[in-house]
PDB file of C-alpha atoms in Angstrom:
ATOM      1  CA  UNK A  87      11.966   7.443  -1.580  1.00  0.00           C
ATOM      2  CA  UNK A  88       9.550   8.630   1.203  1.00  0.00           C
ATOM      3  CA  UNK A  89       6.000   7.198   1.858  1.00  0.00           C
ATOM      4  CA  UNK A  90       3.485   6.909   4.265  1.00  0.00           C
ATOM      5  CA  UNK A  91       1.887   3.775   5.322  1.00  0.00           C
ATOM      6  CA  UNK A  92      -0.815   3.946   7.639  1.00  0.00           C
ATOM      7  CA  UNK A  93       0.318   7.511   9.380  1.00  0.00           C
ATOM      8  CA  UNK A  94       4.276   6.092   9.489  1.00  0.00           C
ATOM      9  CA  UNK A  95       6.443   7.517   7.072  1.00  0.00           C
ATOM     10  CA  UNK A  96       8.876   4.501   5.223  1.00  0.00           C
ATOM     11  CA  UNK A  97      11.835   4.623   2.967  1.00  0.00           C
ATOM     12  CA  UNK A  98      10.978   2.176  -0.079  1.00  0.00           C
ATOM     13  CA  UNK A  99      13.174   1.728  -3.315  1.00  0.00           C
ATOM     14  CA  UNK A 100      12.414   4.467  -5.767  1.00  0.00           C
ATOM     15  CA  UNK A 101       9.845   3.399  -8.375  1.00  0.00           C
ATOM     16  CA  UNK A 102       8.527   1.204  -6.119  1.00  0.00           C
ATOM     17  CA  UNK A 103       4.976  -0.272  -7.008  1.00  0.00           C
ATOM     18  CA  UNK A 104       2.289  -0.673  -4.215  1.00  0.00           C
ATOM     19  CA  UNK A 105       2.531  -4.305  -4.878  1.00  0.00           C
ATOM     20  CA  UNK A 106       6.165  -4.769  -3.836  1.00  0.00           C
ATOM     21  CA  UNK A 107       6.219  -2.221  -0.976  1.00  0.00           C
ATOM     22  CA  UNK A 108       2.533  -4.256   0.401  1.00  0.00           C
ATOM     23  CA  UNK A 109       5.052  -7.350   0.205  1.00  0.00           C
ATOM     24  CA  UNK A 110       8.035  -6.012   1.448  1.00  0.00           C
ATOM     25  CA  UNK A 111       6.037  -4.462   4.797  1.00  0.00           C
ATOM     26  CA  UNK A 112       4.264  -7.608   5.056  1.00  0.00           C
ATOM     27  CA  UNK A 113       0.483  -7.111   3.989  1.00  0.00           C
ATOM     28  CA  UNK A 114      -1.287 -10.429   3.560  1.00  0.00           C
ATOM     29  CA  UNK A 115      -3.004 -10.182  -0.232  1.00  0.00           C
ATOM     30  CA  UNK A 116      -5.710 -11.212   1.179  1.00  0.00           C
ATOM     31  CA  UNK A 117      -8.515  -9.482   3.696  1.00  0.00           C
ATOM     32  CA  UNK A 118      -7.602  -5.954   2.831  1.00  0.00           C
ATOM     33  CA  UNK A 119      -8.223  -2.806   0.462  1.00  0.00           C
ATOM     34  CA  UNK A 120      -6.048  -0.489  -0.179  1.00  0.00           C
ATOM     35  CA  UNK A 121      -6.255   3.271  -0.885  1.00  0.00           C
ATOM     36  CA  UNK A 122      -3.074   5.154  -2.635  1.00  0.00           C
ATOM     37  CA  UNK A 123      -3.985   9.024  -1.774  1.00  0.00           C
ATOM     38  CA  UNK A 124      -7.370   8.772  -1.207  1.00  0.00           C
ATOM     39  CA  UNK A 125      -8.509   6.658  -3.544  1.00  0.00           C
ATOM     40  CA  UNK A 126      -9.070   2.517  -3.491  1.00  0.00           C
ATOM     41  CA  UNK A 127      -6.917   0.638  -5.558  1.00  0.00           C
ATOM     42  CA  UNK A 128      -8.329  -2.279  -7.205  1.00  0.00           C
ATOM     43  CA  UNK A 129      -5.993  -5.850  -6.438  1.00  0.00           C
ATOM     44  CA  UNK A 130      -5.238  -6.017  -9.538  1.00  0.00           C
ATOM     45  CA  UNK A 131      -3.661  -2.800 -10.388  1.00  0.00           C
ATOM     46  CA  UNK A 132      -1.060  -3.342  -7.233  1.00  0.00           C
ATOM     47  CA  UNK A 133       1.281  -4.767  -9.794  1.00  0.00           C
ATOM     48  CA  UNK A 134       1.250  -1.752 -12.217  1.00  0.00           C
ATOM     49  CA  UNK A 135       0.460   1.065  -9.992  1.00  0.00           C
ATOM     50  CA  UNK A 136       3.556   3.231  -9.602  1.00  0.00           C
ATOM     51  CA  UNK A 137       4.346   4.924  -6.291  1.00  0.00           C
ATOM     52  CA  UNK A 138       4.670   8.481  -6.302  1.00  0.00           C
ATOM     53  CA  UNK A 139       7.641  10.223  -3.542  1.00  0.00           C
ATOM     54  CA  UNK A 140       5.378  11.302  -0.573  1.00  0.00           C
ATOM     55  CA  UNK A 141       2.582   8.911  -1.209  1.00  0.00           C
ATOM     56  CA  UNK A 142      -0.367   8.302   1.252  1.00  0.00           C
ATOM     57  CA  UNK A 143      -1.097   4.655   1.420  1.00  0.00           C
ATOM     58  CA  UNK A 144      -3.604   3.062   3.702  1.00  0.00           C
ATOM     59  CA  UNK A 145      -4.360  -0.666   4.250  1.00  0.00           C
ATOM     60  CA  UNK A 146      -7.689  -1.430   5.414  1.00  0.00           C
ATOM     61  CA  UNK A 147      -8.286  -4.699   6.992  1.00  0.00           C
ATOM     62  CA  UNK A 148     -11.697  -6.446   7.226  1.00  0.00           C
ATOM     63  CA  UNK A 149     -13.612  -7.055  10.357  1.00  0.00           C
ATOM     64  CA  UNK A 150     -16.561  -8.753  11.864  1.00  0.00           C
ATOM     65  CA  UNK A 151     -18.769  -8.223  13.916  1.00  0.00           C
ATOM     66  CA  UNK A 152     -21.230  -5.766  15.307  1.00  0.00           C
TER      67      UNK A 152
END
């Protein structure tokens, strides 16, 4: 099945959840939010939350500074 991670589109297994294709493209659990088309998924939905063919998923990682 087609996704897109951060603007790249991957092939992940289909009925995938967000929490096994985070893992399998190496996002730490920690440090980050994630947003599944649009919207922020909460940590502890990853587990549950189904991915849809063509989703939009972006990984947001927290910085410092100013």
């Amino acid at each position: 099945m087609h996704v897109v991670i951060n603007g790249e589109n991957r092939q992940v297994a289909a009925g995938a959840t967000l929490a096994a294709v985070l893992q399998e493209f190496g996002v730490p659990e920690r440090g980050v939010a994630v947003a599944l088309d649009g919207a922020v998924v909460p940590r502890a939905l990853w587990p549950d939350t189904a991915l849809s063919p063509d989703a939009a998923i972006e990984v947001l990682t927290a910085v410092q500074g100013g």
